[in-house]
Short mmCIF file of C-alpha atoms in Angstrom, two decimals:
data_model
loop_
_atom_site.label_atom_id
_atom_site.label_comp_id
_atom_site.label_asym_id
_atom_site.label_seq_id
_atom_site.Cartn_x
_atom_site.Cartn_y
_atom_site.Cartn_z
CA UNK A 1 0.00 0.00 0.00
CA UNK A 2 3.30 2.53 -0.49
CA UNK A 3 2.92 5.13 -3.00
CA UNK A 4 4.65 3.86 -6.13
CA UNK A 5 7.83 5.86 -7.51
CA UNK A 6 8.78 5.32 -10.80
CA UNK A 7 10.10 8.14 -12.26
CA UNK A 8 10.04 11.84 -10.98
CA UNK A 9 9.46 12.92 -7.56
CA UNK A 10 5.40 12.24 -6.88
CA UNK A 11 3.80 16.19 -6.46
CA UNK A 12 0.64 16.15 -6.64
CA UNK A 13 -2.05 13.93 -5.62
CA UNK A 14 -5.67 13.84 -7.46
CA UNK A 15 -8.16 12.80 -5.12
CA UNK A 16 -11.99 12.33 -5.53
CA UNK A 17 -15.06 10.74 -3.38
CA UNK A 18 -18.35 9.06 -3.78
CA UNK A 19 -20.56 10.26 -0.89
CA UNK A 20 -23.96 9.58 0.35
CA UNK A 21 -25.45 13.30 -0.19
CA UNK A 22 -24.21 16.45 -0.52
CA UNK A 23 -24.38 17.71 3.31
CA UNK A 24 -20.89 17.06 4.69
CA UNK A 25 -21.96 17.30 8.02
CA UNK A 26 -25.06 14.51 7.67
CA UNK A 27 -23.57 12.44 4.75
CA UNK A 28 -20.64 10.12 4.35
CA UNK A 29 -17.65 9.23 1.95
CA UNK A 30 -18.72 5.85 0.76
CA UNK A 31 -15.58 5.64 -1.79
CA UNK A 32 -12.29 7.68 -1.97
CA UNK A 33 -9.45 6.89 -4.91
CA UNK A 34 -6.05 9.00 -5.41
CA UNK A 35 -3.76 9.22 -8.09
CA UNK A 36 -0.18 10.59 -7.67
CA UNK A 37 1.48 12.37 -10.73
CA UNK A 38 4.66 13.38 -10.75
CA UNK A 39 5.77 17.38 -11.47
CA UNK A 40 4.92 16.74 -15.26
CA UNK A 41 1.67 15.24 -14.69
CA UNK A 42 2.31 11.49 -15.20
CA UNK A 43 0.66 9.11 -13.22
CA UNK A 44 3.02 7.08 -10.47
CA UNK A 45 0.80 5.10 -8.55
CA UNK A 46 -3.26 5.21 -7.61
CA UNK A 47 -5.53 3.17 -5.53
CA UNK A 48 -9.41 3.03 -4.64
CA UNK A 49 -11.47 1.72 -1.90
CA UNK A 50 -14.78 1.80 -1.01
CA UNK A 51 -15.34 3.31 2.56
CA UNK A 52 -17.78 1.74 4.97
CA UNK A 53 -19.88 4.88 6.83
CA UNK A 54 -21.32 2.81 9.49
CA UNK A 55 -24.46 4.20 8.59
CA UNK A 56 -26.98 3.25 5.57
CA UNK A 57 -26.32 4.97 2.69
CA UNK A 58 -29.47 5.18 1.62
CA UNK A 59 -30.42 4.98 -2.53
CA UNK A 60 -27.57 4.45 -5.06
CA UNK A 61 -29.26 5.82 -7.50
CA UNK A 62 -26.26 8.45 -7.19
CA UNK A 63 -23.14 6.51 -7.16
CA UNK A 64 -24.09 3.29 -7.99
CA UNK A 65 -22.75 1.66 -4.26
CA UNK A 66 -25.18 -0.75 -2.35
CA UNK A 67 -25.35 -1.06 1.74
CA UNK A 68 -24.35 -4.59 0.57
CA UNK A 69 -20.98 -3.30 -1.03
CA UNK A 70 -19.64 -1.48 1.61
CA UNK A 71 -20.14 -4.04 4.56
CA UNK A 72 -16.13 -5.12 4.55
CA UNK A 73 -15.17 -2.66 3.55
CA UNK A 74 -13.34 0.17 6.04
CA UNK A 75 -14.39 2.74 8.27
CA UNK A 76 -12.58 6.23 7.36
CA UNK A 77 -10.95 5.95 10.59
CA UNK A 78 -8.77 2.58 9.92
CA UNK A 79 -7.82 4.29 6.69
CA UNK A 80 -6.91 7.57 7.88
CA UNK A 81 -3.39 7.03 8.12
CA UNK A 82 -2.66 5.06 4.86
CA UNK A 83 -4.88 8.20 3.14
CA UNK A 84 -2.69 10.45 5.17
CA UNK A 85 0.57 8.87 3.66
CA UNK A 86 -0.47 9.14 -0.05
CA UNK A 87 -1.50 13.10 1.05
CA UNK A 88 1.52 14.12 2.41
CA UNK A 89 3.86 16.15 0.94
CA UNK A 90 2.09 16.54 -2.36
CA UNK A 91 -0.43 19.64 -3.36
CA UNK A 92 -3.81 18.28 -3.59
CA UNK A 93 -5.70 18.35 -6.76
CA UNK A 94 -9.03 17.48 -7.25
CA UNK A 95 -12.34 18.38 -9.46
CA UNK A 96 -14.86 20.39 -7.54
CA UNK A 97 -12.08 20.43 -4.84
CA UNK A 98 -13.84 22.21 -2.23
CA UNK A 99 -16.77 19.99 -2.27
CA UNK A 100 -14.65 17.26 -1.56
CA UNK A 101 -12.06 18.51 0.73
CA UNK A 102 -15.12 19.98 3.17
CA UNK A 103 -16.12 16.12 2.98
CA UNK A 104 -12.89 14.84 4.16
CA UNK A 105 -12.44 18.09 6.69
CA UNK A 106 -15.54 16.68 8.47
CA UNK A 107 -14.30 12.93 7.87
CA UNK A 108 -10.83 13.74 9.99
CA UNK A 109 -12.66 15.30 12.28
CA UNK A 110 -14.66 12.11 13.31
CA UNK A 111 -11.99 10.75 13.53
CA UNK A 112 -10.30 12.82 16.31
CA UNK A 113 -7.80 14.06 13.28
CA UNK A 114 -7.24 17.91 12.71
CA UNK A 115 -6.64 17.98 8.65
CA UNK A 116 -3.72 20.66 7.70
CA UNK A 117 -4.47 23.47 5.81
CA UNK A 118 -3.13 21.37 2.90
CA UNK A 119 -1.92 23.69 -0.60
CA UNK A 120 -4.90 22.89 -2.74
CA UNK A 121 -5.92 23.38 -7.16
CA UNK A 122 -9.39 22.49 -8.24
CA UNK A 123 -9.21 21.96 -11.33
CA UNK A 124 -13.27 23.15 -11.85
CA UNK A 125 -11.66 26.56 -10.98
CA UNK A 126 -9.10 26.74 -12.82
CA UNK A 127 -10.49 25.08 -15.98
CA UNK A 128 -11.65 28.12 -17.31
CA UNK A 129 -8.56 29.80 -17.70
CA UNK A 130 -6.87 26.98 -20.11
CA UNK A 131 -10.46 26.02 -21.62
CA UNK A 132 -11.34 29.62 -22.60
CA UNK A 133 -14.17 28.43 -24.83
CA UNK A 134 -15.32 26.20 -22.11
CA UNK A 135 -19.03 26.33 -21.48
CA UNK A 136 -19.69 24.60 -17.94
CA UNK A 137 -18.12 23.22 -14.79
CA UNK A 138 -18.64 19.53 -15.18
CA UNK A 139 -15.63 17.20 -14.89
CA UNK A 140 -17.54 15.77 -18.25
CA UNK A 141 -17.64 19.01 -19.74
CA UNK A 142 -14.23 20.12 -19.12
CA UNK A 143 -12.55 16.76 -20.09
CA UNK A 144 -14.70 17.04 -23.76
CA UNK A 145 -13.14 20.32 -24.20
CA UNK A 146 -9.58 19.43 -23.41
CA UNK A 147 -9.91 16.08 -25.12
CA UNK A 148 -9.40 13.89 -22.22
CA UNK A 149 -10.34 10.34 -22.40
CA UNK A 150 -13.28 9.85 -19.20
CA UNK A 151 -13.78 6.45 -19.74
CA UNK A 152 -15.52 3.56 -17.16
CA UNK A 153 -18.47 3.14 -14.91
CA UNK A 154 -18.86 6.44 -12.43
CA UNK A 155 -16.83 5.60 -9.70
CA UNK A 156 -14.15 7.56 -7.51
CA UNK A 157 -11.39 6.41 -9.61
CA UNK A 158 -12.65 6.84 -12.93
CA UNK A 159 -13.39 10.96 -11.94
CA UNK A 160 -9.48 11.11 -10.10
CA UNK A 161 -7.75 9.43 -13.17
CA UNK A 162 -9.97 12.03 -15.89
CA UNK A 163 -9.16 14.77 -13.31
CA UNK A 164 -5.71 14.22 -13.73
CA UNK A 165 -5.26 14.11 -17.02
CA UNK A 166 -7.69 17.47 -17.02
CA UNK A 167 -4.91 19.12 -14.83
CA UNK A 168 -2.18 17.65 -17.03
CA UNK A 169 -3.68 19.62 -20.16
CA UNK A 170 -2.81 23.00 -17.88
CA UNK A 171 0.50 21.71 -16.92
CA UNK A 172 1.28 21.52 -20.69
CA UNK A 173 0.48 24.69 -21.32
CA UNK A 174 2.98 26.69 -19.84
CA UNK A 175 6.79 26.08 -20.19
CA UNK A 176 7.21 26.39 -16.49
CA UNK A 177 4.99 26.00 -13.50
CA UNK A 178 2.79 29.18 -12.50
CA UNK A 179 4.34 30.96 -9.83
CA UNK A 180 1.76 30.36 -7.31
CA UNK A 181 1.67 26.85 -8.07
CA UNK A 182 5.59 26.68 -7.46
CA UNK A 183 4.88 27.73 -3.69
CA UNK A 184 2.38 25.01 -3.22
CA UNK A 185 5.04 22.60 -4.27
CA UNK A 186 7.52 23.93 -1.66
CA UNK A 187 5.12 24.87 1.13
CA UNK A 188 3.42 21.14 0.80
CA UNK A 189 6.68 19.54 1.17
CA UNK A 190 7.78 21.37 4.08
CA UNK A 191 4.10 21.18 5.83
CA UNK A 192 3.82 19.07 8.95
CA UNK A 193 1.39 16.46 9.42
CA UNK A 194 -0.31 15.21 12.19
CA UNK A 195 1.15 11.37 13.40
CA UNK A 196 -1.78 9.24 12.48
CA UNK A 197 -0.98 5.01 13.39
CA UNK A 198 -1.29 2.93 10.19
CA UNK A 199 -3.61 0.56 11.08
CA UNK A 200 -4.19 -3.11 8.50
CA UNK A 201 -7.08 -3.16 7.00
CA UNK A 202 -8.86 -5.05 3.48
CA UNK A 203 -8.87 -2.59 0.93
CA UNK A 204 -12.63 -2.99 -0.68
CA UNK A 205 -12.46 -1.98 -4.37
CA UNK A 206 -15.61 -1.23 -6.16
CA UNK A 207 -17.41 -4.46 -7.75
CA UNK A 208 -16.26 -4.97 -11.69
CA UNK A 209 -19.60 -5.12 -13.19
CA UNK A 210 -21.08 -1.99 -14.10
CA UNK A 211 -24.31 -0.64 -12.10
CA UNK A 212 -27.53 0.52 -14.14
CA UNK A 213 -28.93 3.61 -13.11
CA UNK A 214 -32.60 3.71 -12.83
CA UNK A 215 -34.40 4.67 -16.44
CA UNK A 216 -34.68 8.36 -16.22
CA UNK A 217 -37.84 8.60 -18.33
CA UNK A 218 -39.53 7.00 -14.70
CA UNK A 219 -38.30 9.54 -12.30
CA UNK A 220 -39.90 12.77 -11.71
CA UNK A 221 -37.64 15.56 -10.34
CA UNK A 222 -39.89 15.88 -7.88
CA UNK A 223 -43.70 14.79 -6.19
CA UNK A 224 -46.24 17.74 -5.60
CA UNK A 225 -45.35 16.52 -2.12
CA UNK A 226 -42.18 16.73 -1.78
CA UNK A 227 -42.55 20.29 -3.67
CA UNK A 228 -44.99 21.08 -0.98
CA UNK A 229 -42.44 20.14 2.05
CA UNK A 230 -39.69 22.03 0.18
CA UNK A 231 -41.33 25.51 0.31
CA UNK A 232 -42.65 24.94 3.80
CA UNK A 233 -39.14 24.06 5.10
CA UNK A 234 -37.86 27.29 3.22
CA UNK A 235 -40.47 29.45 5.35
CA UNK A 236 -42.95 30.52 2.11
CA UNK A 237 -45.45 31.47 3.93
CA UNK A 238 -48.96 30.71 2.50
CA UNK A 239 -47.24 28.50 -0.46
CA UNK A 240 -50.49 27.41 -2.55
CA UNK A 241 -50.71 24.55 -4.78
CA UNK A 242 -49.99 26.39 -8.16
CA UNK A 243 -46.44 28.12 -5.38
CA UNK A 244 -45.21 24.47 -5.74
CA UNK A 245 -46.43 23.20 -9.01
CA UNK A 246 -44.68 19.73 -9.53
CA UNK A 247 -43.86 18.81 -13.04
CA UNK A 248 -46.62 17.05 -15.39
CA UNK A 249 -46.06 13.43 -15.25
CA UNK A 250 -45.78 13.50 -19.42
CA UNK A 251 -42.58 15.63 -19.10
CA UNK A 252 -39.65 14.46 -21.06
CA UNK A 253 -37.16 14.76 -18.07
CA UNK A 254 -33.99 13.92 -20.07
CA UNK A 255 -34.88 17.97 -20.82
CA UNK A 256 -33.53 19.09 -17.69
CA UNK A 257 -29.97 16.67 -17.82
CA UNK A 258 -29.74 18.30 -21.39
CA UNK A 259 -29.84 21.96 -19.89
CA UNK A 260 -27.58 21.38 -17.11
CA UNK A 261 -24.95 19.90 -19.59
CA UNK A 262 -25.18 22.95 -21.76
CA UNK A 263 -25.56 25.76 -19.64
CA UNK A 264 -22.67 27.83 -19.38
CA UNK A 265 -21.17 28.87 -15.88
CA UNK A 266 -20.97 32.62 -14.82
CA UNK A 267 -17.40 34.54 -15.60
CA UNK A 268 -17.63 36.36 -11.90
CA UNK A 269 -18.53 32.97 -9.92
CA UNK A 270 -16.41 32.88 -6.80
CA UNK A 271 -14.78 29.45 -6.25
CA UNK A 272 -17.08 29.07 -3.23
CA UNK A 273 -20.02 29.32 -5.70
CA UNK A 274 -18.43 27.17 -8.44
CA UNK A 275 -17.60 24.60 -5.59
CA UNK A 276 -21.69 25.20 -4.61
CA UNK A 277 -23.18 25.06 -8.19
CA UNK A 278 -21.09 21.91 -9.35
CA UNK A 279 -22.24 19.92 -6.74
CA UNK A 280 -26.09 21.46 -7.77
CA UNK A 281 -25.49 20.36 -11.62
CA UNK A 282 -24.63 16.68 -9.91
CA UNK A 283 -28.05 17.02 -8.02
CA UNK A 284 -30.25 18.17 -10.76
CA UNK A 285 -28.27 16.59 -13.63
CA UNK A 286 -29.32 12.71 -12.13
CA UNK A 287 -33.33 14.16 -12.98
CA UNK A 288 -34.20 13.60 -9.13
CA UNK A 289 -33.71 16.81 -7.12
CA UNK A 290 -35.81 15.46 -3.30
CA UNK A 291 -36.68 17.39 -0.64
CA UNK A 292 -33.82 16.21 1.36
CA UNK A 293 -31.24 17.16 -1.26
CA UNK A 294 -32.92 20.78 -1.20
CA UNK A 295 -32.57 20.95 2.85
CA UNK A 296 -29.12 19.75 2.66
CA UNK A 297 -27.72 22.20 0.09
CA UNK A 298 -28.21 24.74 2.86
CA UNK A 299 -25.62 22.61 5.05
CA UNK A 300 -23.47 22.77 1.62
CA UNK A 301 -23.32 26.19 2.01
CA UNK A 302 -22.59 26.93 5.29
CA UNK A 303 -19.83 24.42 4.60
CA UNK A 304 -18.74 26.46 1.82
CA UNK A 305 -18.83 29.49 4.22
CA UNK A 306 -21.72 30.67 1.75
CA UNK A 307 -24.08 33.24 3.33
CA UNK A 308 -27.84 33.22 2.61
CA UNK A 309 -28.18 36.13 0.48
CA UNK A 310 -25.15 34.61 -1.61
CA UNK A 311 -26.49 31.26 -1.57
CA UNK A 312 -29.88 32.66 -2.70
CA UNK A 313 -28.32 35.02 -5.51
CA UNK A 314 -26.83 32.19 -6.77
CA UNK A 315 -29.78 29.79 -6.65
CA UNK A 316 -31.42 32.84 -8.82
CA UNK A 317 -28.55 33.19 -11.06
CA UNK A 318 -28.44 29.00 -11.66
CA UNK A 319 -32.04 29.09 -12.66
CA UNK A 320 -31.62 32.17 -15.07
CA UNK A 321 -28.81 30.17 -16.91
CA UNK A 322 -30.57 27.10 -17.08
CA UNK A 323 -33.85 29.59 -19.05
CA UNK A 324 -31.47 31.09 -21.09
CA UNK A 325 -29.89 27.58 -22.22
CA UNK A 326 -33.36 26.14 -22.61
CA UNK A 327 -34.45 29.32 -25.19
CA UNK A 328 -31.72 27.73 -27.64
CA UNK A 329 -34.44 26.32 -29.94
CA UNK A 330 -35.99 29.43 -29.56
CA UNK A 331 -39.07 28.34 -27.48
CA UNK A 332 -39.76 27.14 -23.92
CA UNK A 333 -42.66 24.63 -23.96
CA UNK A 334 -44.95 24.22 -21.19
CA UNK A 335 -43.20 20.94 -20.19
CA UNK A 336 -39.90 22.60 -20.02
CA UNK A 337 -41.13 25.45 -17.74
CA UNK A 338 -42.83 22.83 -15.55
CA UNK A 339 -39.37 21.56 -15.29
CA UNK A 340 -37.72 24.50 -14.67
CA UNK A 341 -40.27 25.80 -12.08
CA UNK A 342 -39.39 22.35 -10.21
CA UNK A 343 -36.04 22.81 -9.95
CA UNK A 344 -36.47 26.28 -9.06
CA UNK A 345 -39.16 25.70 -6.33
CA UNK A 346 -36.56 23.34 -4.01
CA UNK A 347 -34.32 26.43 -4.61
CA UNK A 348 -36.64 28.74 -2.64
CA UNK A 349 -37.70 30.29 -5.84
CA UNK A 350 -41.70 30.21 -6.14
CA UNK A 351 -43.29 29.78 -10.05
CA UNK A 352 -43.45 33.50 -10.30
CA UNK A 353 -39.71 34.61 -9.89
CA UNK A 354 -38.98 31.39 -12.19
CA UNK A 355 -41.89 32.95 -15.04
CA UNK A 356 -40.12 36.06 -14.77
CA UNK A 357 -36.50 34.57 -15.47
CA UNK A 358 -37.75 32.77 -18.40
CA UNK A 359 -39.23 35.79 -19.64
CA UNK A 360 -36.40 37.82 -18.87
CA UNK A 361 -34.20 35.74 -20.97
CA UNK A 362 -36.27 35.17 -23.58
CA UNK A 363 -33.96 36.32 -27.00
CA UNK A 364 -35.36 40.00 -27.91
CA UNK A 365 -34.91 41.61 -30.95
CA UNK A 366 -31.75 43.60 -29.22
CA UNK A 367 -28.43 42.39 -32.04
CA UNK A 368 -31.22 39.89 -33.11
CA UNK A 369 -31.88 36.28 -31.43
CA UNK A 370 -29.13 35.28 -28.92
CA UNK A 371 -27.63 31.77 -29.43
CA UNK A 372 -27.42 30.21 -26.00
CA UNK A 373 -24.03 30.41 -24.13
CA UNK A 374 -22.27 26.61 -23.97
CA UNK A 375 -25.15 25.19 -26.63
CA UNK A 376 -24.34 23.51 -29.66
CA UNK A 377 -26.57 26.39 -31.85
CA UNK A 378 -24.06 28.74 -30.02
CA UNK A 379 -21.16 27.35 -32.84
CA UNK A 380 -23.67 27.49 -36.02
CA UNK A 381 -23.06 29.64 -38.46
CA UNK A 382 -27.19 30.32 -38.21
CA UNK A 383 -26.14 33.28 -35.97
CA UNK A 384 -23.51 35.87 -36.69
CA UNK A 385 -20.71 37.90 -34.64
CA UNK A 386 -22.68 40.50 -32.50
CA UNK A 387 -23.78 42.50 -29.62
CA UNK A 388 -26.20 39.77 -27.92
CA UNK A 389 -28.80 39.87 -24.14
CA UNK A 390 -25.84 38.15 -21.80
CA UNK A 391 -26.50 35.00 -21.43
CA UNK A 392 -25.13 34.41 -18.04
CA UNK A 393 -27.65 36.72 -16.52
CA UNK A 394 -25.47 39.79 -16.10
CA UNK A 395 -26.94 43.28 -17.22
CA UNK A 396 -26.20 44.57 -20.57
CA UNK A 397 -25.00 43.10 -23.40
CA UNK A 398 -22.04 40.77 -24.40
CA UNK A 399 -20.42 40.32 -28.15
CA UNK A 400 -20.67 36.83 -29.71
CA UNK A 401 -17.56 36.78 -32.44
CA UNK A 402 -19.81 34.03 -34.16
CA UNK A 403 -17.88 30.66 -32.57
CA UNK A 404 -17.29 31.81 -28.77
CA UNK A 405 -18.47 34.59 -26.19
CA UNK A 406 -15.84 36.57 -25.41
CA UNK A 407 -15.16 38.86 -22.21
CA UNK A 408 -16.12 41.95 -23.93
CA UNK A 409 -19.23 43.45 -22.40
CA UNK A 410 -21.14 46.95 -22.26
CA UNK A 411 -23.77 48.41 -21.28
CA UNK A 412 -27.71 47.99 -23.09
#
């Protein structure tokens, strides 16, 4: 269980988790993998183990893992110290990195173990600044547009090995190392970490055959119900039936999966809100966004040291992407804005703000139709270079140079 060492001196270390939810205080890592590269980017060693939460992990219609998978398998406390070794002294690189990392924060801590203030690249983040032309934040996403193989059943493993080739593409681009990332070399090497024993235990990796997700076309995002619990646990006061309208049962609900994949991210997102709105495009992006997942995004948050108003800016600014993607053929049926009014509802946002972000992105005849940012009509020659609505919400306008949008932006 040493970290191989073939060539190079091992730097950084990918990691990535499976967990039960998205609350890192109430949910669990139910699968962790790592994969050390070396200062290049090449891959010296990796391993993967499922992780046994000693609680039930409840569907797995998320990450594919069964209460039956995980019973040999390890606590997170008998593997703390063999994680610790393949940590140490290497910067920590992950995809969605802060989602993650507040998992493991809260994992350590169960454990009696204070995690360091370990030098850290996500490489969600940082994507955009090597994937210029990059329309979202998805691991999938950002490995299509650097053309990195991500290849193999979901699993903890299959993410950490596509995340490191993703942060190999930026490596390559630059002659040297950036600066900053120079110091995270040095300062991880020299960091202390706490003495944790090694103790033996059976590492459990993840069953060969591949799991099938439930069929999507039988899952409603969510039950009138459910919708109806949402708002009352978000304090709308008075919430009616048509406040917390649930989808029509006839709605195609691969619609929503298709939006999330295509709508673009916001230039200004903080990497608290990245970290916050990646882990929402996992949530909605599976078709089933539940009551529970609603209540624990909160806990996400406060994780994230998100405040409310932040946190509810953003849920308002996710929503107005996803309209703006969804006007790409130039309509929104009523099925899609049944969707959209579901996801919005168990984001606190009643039917009526959601209307009025539809409308609001609706193309207008300002520099003609806008092609939605990150959508596949964005690249067709059907629209031409121009002064378009912004499609990531912001006021005023942004130019379209008839491929890409660009940074240049000014006032309507």
């Amino acid at each position: 269980m040493d970290v191989t060492t073939e060539a190079g001196a091992p730097t950084w270390v990918v990691i990535d988790a499976e967990t039960t939810g998205l609350s890192p205080k109430e949910h669990r890592v139910v699968e962790l993998a790592v994969v050390v590269l070396d200062e290049r980017g090449n891959s010296m060693g990796e391993a993967a183990t499922l992780v046994n939460p000693g609680v039930d992990i409840g569907p797995a219609d998320g990450h594919g893992i069964r209460n039956e998978d995980v019973l040999d398998a390890p606590r997170f406390d008998e593997l703390a110290g063999w994680l610790v070794e393949w940590l140490k002294g290497k910067v920590l690189v992950g995809h969605n990195l802060l989602f993650t990392s507040a998992f493991l924060d809260e994992e350590f801590r169960r454990a009696g173990i204070e995690m360091p203030h370990v030098p850290a690249i996500c490489t969600m983040t940082n994507a955009p600044r090597y994937l210029p032309s990059l329309p979202g934040r998805t691991l999938e996403q950002c490995c299509a547009a650097a053309g990195v193989p991500l290849e193999g059943p979901r699993s903890a493993l299959t993410n950490a090995r596509a995340a490191g080739g993703l942060f190999g593409t930026f490596l390559a681009q630059r002659p040297t190392l950036p600066s900053p990332w120079v110091q995270y070399i040095e300062r991880a090497r020299r960091m202390s970490w706490p003495r944790i024993p090694m103790q033996d235990f059976q590492m459990a990796p993840r069953a060969e055959e591949e799991w099938e997700a439930p069929d999507p076309e039988q899952t409603a995002i969510v039950s009138p119900e459910m919708a109806r619990m949402a708002a009352a646990y978000a304090g709308l006061s008075g919430a009616s039936d048509a406040d917390v309208k649930a989808p029509n049962p006839e709605v195609d609900s691969e619609f929503v999966a298709e939006v999330v994949e295509e709508a673009p991210r916001s230039p200004e997102e903080s990497g608290p809100v990245s970290a916050y709105l990646g882990a929402l495009d996992n949530a909605v992006s599976d078709r089933v966004l539940s009551f529970t997942e609603a209540i624990h995004l909160k806990d996400l948050a406060g994780a994230l040291a998100i405040f409310e108003a932040e946190q509810n800016d953003a849920h308002r600014q996710y929503v107005r992407t996803l309209a703006a993607t969804a006007w790409a053929d130039k309509q929104v049926t009523d099925e899609e804005r049944d969707d959209l009014v579901a996801v919005g509802k168990l984001l606190d946002l009643t039917h009526t703000e959601v209307d009025a972000l539809i409308e609001d992105t609706k193309p207008d005849a300002v520099g003609g139709s806008a092609p939605a940012a990150g959508s596949s009509s964005a690249a067709s020659s059907e629209y031409e270079a121009g002064w378009y609505p912004d499609p990531y919400g912001q006021p005023g306008l942004r130019w379209y140079d008839g491929e890409n949008w660009t940074h240049h932006t000014h006032a309507s």
